[in-house]
Coordinates of C-alpha atoms in Angstrom, one line a residue:
X5 CA -19.6 -86.9 14.5
X6 CA -22.0 -84.4 12.7
X7 CA -24.5 -84.4 15.6
X8 CA -21.2 -82.6 17.8
X9 CA -20.9 -80.9 14.9
X10 CA -24.8 -79.7 14.8
X11 CA -24.2 -78.8 19.3
X12 CA -22.1 -76.9 18.3
X13 CA -23.2 -75.1 16.0
X14 CA -26.0 -74.5 17.5
X15 CA -23.4 -73.2 20.5
X16 CA -21.5 -70.9 18.3
X17 CA -24.9 -69.3 17.2
X18 CA -26.7 -69.5 21.2
X19 CA -23.1 -67.5 21.4
X20 CA -23.3 -65.6 18.4
X21 CA -26.6 -64.0 19.0
X22 CA -26.1 -63.3 23.3
X23 CA -23.2 -61.6 22.1
X24 CA -25.6 -59.6 19.9
X25 CA -28.1 -59.2 21.9
X26 CA -25.3 -57.9 24.7
X27 CA -24.1 -55.5 21.8
X28 CA -27.4 -53.9 21.6
X29 CA -28.3 -53.3 24.9
X30 CA -25.1 -51.1 25.6
X31 CA -25.4 -49.8 22.7
X32 CA -29.2 -49.1 24.9
X33 CA -27.9 -47.8 27.3
X34 CA -25.3 -45.6 26.4
X35 CA -27.9 -43.9 24.3
X36 CA -30.1 -43.8 27.4
X37 CA -27.2 -42.6 29.3
X38 CA -26.2 -39.8 26.1
X39 CA -30.1 -38.8 26.3
X40 CA -29.8 -38.1 30.2
X41 CA -26.5 -36.4 29.8
X42 CA -28.4 -34.0 26.8
X43 CA -31.6 -33.6 29.2
X44 CA -29.5 -32.4 32.2
X45 CA -27.4 -30.0 29.8
X46 CA -30.7 -29.4 28.3
X47 CA -31.8 -28.1 31.8
X48 CA -29.3 -26.4 33.2
X49 CA -29.1 -23.9 30.3
X50 CA -33.1 -23.1 30.5
X51 CA -31.9 -22.4 34.2
X52 CA -29.6 -20.0 33.0
X53 CA -31.8 -18.4 30.6
X54 CA -34.5 -18.8 33.6
X55 CA -32.1 -16.3 35.7
X56 CA -30.7 -14.4 32.5
X57 CA -34.6 -13.7 32.4
X58 CA -34.9 -12.4 35.3
X59 CA -31.8 -10.4 35.6
X60 CA -33.3 -8.8 32.9
X61 CA -36.3 -8.5 33.9
X62 CA -35.4 -6.6 37.6
X63 CA -32.9 -4.5 35.2
X64 CA -35.7 -3.2 33.0
X65 CA -37.4 -2.4 36.0
X66 CA -34.8 -0.7 37.2
X67 CA -34.4 1.6 34.2
X68 CA -37.9 2.1 34.3
X69 CA -37.8 3.9 37.3
X70 CA -34.8 6.0 36.8
X71 CA -36.8 7.2 33.9
X72 CA -40.0 7.7 35.3
X73 CA -38.2 9.3 37.7
X74 CA -36.3 12.2 35.2
X75 CA -39.2 11.8 33.0
X76 CA -41.0 13.5 36.4
X77 CA -38.0 15.8 36.3
X78 CA -38.2 17.2 33.3
X79 CA -41.6 17.8 33.1
X80 CA -41.6 20.5 36.1
X81 CA -38.9 21.5 34.2
X82 CA -40.4 22.0 31.2
X83 CA -43.3 23.1 33.4
X84 CA -40.7 26.5 34.5
X85 CA -40.4 27.2 31.4
X86 CA -43.1 27.5 29.1
X87 CA -41.7 29.1 26.5
X88 CA -40.1 26.0 25.6
X89 CA -42.0 23.5 23.9
X90 CA -41.6 20.0 22.2
X91 CA -44.0 20.3 19.5
X92 CA -44.8 16.6 18.1
X93 CA -43.5 14.6 15.4
X94 CA -45.5 15.4 12.8
X95 CA -47.4 12.6 10.3
X96 CA -45.2 11.0 7.7
X97 CA -47.0 12.1 4.1
X98 CA -45.8 9.6 1.7
X99 CA -45.9 11.0 -1.9
X100 CA -46.9 8.4 -4.6
X101 CA -44.9 6.9 -7.4
X102 CA -48.5 7.4 -10.1
X103 CA -46.9 5.7 -14.0
X104 CA -48.1 8.7 -16.2
X105 CA -50.9 8.6 -18.7
X106 CA -51.1 9.7 -21.4
X107 CA -52.3 6.4 -24.2
X108 CA -55.8 6.1 -24.4
X109 CA -54.4 2.4 -24.8
X110 CA -53.1 2.3 -21.8
X111 CA -56.2 2.9 -19.7
X112 CA -56.5 -0.4 -18.3
X113 CA -52.6 -1.3 -16.7
X114 CA -52.7 2.3 -15.4
X115 CA -56.9 2.0 -13.8
X116 CA -54.8 -0.8 -12.1
X117 CA -51.9 0.4 -10.9
X118 CA -54.3 3.3 -9.2
X119 CA -56.8 0.8 -7.9
X120 CA -54.0 -1.0 -5.8
X121 CA -52.7 2.3 -4.5
X122 CA -56.2 3.4 -3.3
X123 CA -56.9 -0.2 -1.7
X124 CA -53.5 -0.8 -0.4
X125 CA -54.2 2.7 2.2
X126 CA -50.5 3.6 2.3
X127 CA -51.0 7.2 1.6
X128 CA -53.5 9.8 2.2
X129 CA -56.2 9.8 -0.4
X130 CA -55.8 13.7 -1.2
X131 CA -52.0 13.3 -2.0
X132 CA -53.6 10.2 -4.2
X133 CA -56.0 12.1 -5.6
X134 CA -53.7 15.6 -6.8
X135 CA -50.2 12.2 -7.4
X136 CA -52.7 10.8 -10.0
X137 CA -54.3 14.5 -12.0
X138 CA -50.3 15.5 -11.3
X139 CA -49.6 11.8 -13.9
X140 CA -53.2 12.0 -16.2
X141 CA -52.1 14.2 -19.2
X142 CA -52.6 14.6 -23.4
X143 CA -56.1 13.3 -24.7
X144 CA -56.8 12.6 -21.2
X145 CA -56.0 15.6 -19.1
X146 CA -58.8 18.1 -22.1
X147 CA -61.0 15.3 -20.3
X148 CA -60.0 15.6 -16.6
X149 CA -60.3 19.5 -17.1
X150 CA -64.1 18.9 -17.5
X151 CA -64.4 17.8 -13.3
X152 CA -64.6 19.9 -10.9
X153 CA -61.7 20.5 -8.5
X154 CA -63.2 19.2 -5.6
X155 CA -64.1 15.6 -7.7
X156 CA -62.8 12.8 -5.9
X157 CA -60.5 9.9 -6.8
X158 CA -63.2 7.3 -7.4
X159 CA -64.9 10.1 -10.2
X160 CA -61.7 10.5 -12.0
X161 CA -61.2 7.3 -12.3
X162 CA -64.5 6.4 -13.4
X163 CA -65.1 9.6 -15.4
X164 CA -61.8 8.2 -17.2
X165 CA -63.1 4.7 -17.6
X166 CA -66.6 5.4 -19.4
X167 CA -64.8 7.4 -21.7
X168 CA -61.1 4.8 -22.7
X169 CA -62.8 1.6 -21.3
X170 CA -63.3 -1.7 -23.7
X171 CA -64.7 0.3 -26.2
X172 CA -65.3 -2.6 -29.0
X173 CA -64.2 -1.4 -32.9
X174 CA -66.7 -0.8 -35.4
X175 CA -65.9 -3.8 -36.6
X176 CA -66.5 -6.1 -33.6
X177 CA -70.3 -5.0 -33.1
X178 CA -70.8 -4.7 -36.7
X179 CA -69.7 -8.9 -36.1
X180 CA -71.8 -9.0 -32.8
X181 CA -75.2 -7.5 -35.1
X182 CA -74.6 -9.6 -37.7
X183 CA -74.6 -12.9 -35.6
X184 CA -77.1 -12.1 -33.4
X185 CA -79.8 -14.8 -33.1
X186 CA -83.3 -14.6 -31.3
X187 CA -83.5 -16.5 -28.3
X188 CA -86.4 -19.5 -27.5
X189 CA -87.9 -17.4 -25.0
X190 CA -87.7 -13.4 -26.4
X191 CA -90.8 -12.0 -28.3
X192 CA -90.6 -10.8 -32.2
X193 CA -90.1 -7.8 -30.7

């Protein structure tokens, strides 16, 4: 009796296993068919897009030919009308927004701004130089008046740096003097 029950259980177990296996196979087959269908759709879409591209190219080529024909026509027409000349657009000149510099304690931040404008190369050097000159006022303006009108932007910045750059206070200089030590490789003189 127990032997029969065990056989029945094994048969049930085997049938369940076979059923799960069939379900998995069916699921795999369904996924494979879905993938094939998706691939077919993608290939169709690709073909349609390629056809659209070819059609667009031919349209562009025909438009280019028409424009070229029109351009040739206009060139000859303008040769006949010599007084009717089209001048090219002048290059766009941007005016930089340079921060004002009147407080010598703010020199470091101001200089960083100017140097970043120089490095960006967005603005023409002459325009940037004039805007920097206009942005300087107060005590620093007196220093600017000592420079030549032909001074470059680098000359202006180096002169301002030498005067308003990192200057040590009297107390820090004295502190450095009193804390100085002779190194082993230094002689007495």
